Amino acid sequence: MQANYTRPLDLKRGRVDLSHGAGGRVSAQLVRELFARHFANPALDAGDDGAVLPAPGPGERLVMATDAHVVSPLFFPGGDIGCLSVHGTINDVAVMGARPLYLSASFILEEGYPLADLARIVESMARAAREAGVPVVTGDTKVVEQGKGDGVFISTTGLGALPAGRTLSGNQARPGDAILVSGTMGDHGMAIMAQRESLAFDSEIVSDTAALHGLIAQLLEAAPSVRVLRDPTRGGLATTLNEIASQSGVGMVLEEKAIPVREQVDAACELLGLDPLYVANEGKLVVVVPAEHAEAALAALRAHPLGSDAARIGEIVEDANAFVQIRTGFGGKRMVDWLSGEQLPRIC
Amino acid sequence: MQANYTRPLDLKRGRVDLSHGAGGRVSAQLVRELFARHFANPALDAGDDGAVLPAPGPGERLVMATDAHVVSPLFFPGGDIGCLSVHGTINDVAVMGARPLYLSASFILEEGYPLADLARIVESMARAAREAGVPVVTGDTKVVEQGKGDGVFISTTGLGALPAGRTLSGNQARPGDAILVSGTMGDHGMAIMAQRESLAFDSEIVSDTAALHGLIAQLLEAAPSVRVLRDPTRGGLATTLNEIASQSGVGMVLEEKAIPVREQVDAACELLGLDPLYVANEGKLVVVVPAEHAEAALAALRAHPLGSDAARIGEIVEDANAFVQIRTGFGGKRMVDWLSGEQLPRIC
Ligand SMILES: Nc1ncnc2c1ncn2[C@@H]1O[C@H](COP(=O)(O)OP(=O)(O)OP(=O)(O)O)[C@@H](O)[C@H]1O
Ligand SMILES: Nc1ncnc2c1ncn2[C@@H]1O[C@H](COP(=O)(O)OP(=O)(O)OP(=O)(O)O)[C@@H](O)[C@H]1O
Ligand SMILES: [Mg+2]
Ligand SMILES: [Mg+2]
Ligand SMILES: [Mg+2]
Ligand SMILES: [Mg+2]
Ligand SMILES: [Mg+2]
Ligand SMILES: [Mg+2]
């Protein structure tokens, strides 16, 4: 019957058009043949306005986190906006100490964007969600006219369960605590920059985008006294440490030579006049832990594939000004300020 | 000290720039002085990567729903993207039968957008959240270059608690059930169209944007046997009914003259060649309820200020083809198909 006829979605040569966002027959088809097909899970498959989900266990609290993703380019060495939007939100849930359980995903598509590329993004997203064990249970799709968007924007929201008695927060750092990082700094941001600028070294630097909840679970088991976890994304390590210092009302002293940075990242930063401490990461952790458990925490990080380059990089000190300082290779000390202005637009 | 100096946000003459999305000092300032100031609540104020929230009561399940909002223009008669993004997501949680509890909000801002207008949007959003009793507990802010966005896009995700034993779903409609709507059809879409086209009648048609959880609570108390609730947004009543018919594997027969449509909306639709059954609503409900409880449900809707024009518009019938049909004023019957193609881009 004519009324029910719809041409199948042309995932090879088709392009996003306004009808994909109109909420009618063509929208339903896009959800069915692309999104729901790849994200497949019982809550999403029900096809209702919201997903019905089991609540967390007794005594547990919820953790909710959200991020919009507007990275450009959409595909970069080591990842794409699809897996990035899964990893980024899982990480914000996981650094609160919670087990990530569910994701929502809302898409803003630009008219004319190739469906084939959208399909690659959705597949990557579905793979990341599957590997992390955190399904996309509900979604939304809107389309804006050509020139009013930029290909694909994805907002994800994550929901997790926080075990009773666990409190991780940026306000928990105390003088004497050790500061650790789970690996090398600046890989994600420099992978994007290299791709954008078509630099000669572009194939050598790869984004670190990864879901950190497995690493965090291992860390918290070995060192349950951990006080602060945070993922040093936009603004880099420098800004994340300043946030924690402000929230806790403490100072920090870092050892410059202890901070792990890949040689190629260092070289690329040099070339572009950037400081790796301000460059975004998407698969790294900052850990603040009482000094007496620092070595146990470090060992736990290093025992995980995502933490093999973990390092102890400094300590929390008393400082009413909440300054972050760094001891340089030459024995001097300088201030490490927040990122000011805009260094690398649309890095995530 | 220089390192800590930041000019205060110029909310009168300032504009969004890329540094507002860079994750550094200026981003933190925008969140503090604009977003967190208006959304203020303990979970958000903690300033961590995710919000820590009490879990729902024993036996309850969770409901999670998300929508991206890309409405154009951003301000329209009866509302703006701010309150719309709160209402829309609350409604998707509430139509599942859940008590809406928390919202997340992620913003994609276009470089150059006036901060004063952004502030109006955030204030409207905060007011809507406060009036609904559903706080914005976590957020995100990204900025894209001029010409890569369109002022402001807002994605909201809602979380609610579903009482034990309650099951509302599009797949629950059964032959013999009555179909109700909570009020007039097409007000939101025609308010946007009138504004866009600067039509003469533009001041008379006002969006119906509203949070429906209060109305729904009253309805479910009076008629706990309600089987399906849905908000007929994009695609309008016609598309929403087709979705339910498909999910439940049933047909529907509607009475054209029973469907409430405001006179001005009807006239505006006539003028633009639109059918009010395909025009979006943002504060209306579709209800499927066993016939024996239809009058109780209707009375409960009408007893609420948001349901004063509620009407019984048709019934569920057996039909393996899941066709929606309508009896016209002249005694004939015609098919009511899904919205096909694109009628009103960026209506929400
Ligand atoms: N990109 C997507 N990925 C996964 N599921 C999606 C996606 N877009 C929509 N969905 C799912 O499709 C169904 C219909 O979504 P739709 O957005 O039309 O509903 P709605 O939010 O009630 O309507 P509106 O967006 O007009 O308010 C929902 O179950 C939703 O979770
Ligand atoms: N528009 C907003 N409204 C309300 N709160 C916001 C908004 N934008 C950011 N926030 C809050 O500000 C804090 C910092 O957010 P930010 O996005 O910098 O953290 P993040 O997600 O960990 O970093 P990234 O976005 O780089 O991954 C969080 O507590 C977040 O909830
Ligand atoms: Mg984040
Ligand atoms: Mg974070
Ligand atoms: Mg939706
Ligand atoms: Mg919706
Ligand atoms: Mg809905
Ligand atoms: Mg964020």
Short mmCIF file of C-alpha atoms and ligand atoms in Angstrom, two decimals, chain A residues 65 67 88 91-93 95 229-234 240 243 282, chain B residues 48-50, ligand 4:
data_model
loop_
_atom_site.label_atom_id
_atom_site.label_comp_id
_atom_site.label_asym_id
_atom_site.label_seq_id
_atom_site.Cartn_x
_atom_site.Cartn_y
_atom_site.Cartn_z
CA ALA A 65 27.07 13.75 33.83
CA ASP A 67 28.95 16.59 27.58
CA GLY A 88 34.02 11.29 27.53
CA ASN A 91 34.74 9.08 32.22
CA ASP A 92 32.87 11.93 33.90
CA VAL A 93 30.62 9.39 35.61
CA VAL A 95 35.74 9.83 38.05
CA LEU A 229 39.73 11.71 40.45
CA ARG A 230 39.32 13.87 37.39
CA ASP A 231 39.89 13.51 33.65
CA PRO A 232 42.11 16.35 32.40
CA THR A 233 40.18 17.20 29.21
CA ARG A 234 39.79 20.74 27.78
CA THR A 240 42.27 20.49 35.96
CA GLU A 243 40.14 23.49 39.47
CA GLU A 282 40.55 11.99 26.63
CA ASP B 48 32.39 18.20 40.06
CA ASP B 49 32.45 16.27 36.77
CA GLY B 50 29.14 14.59 37.54
MG MG C 4 35.69 15.65 33.36
#
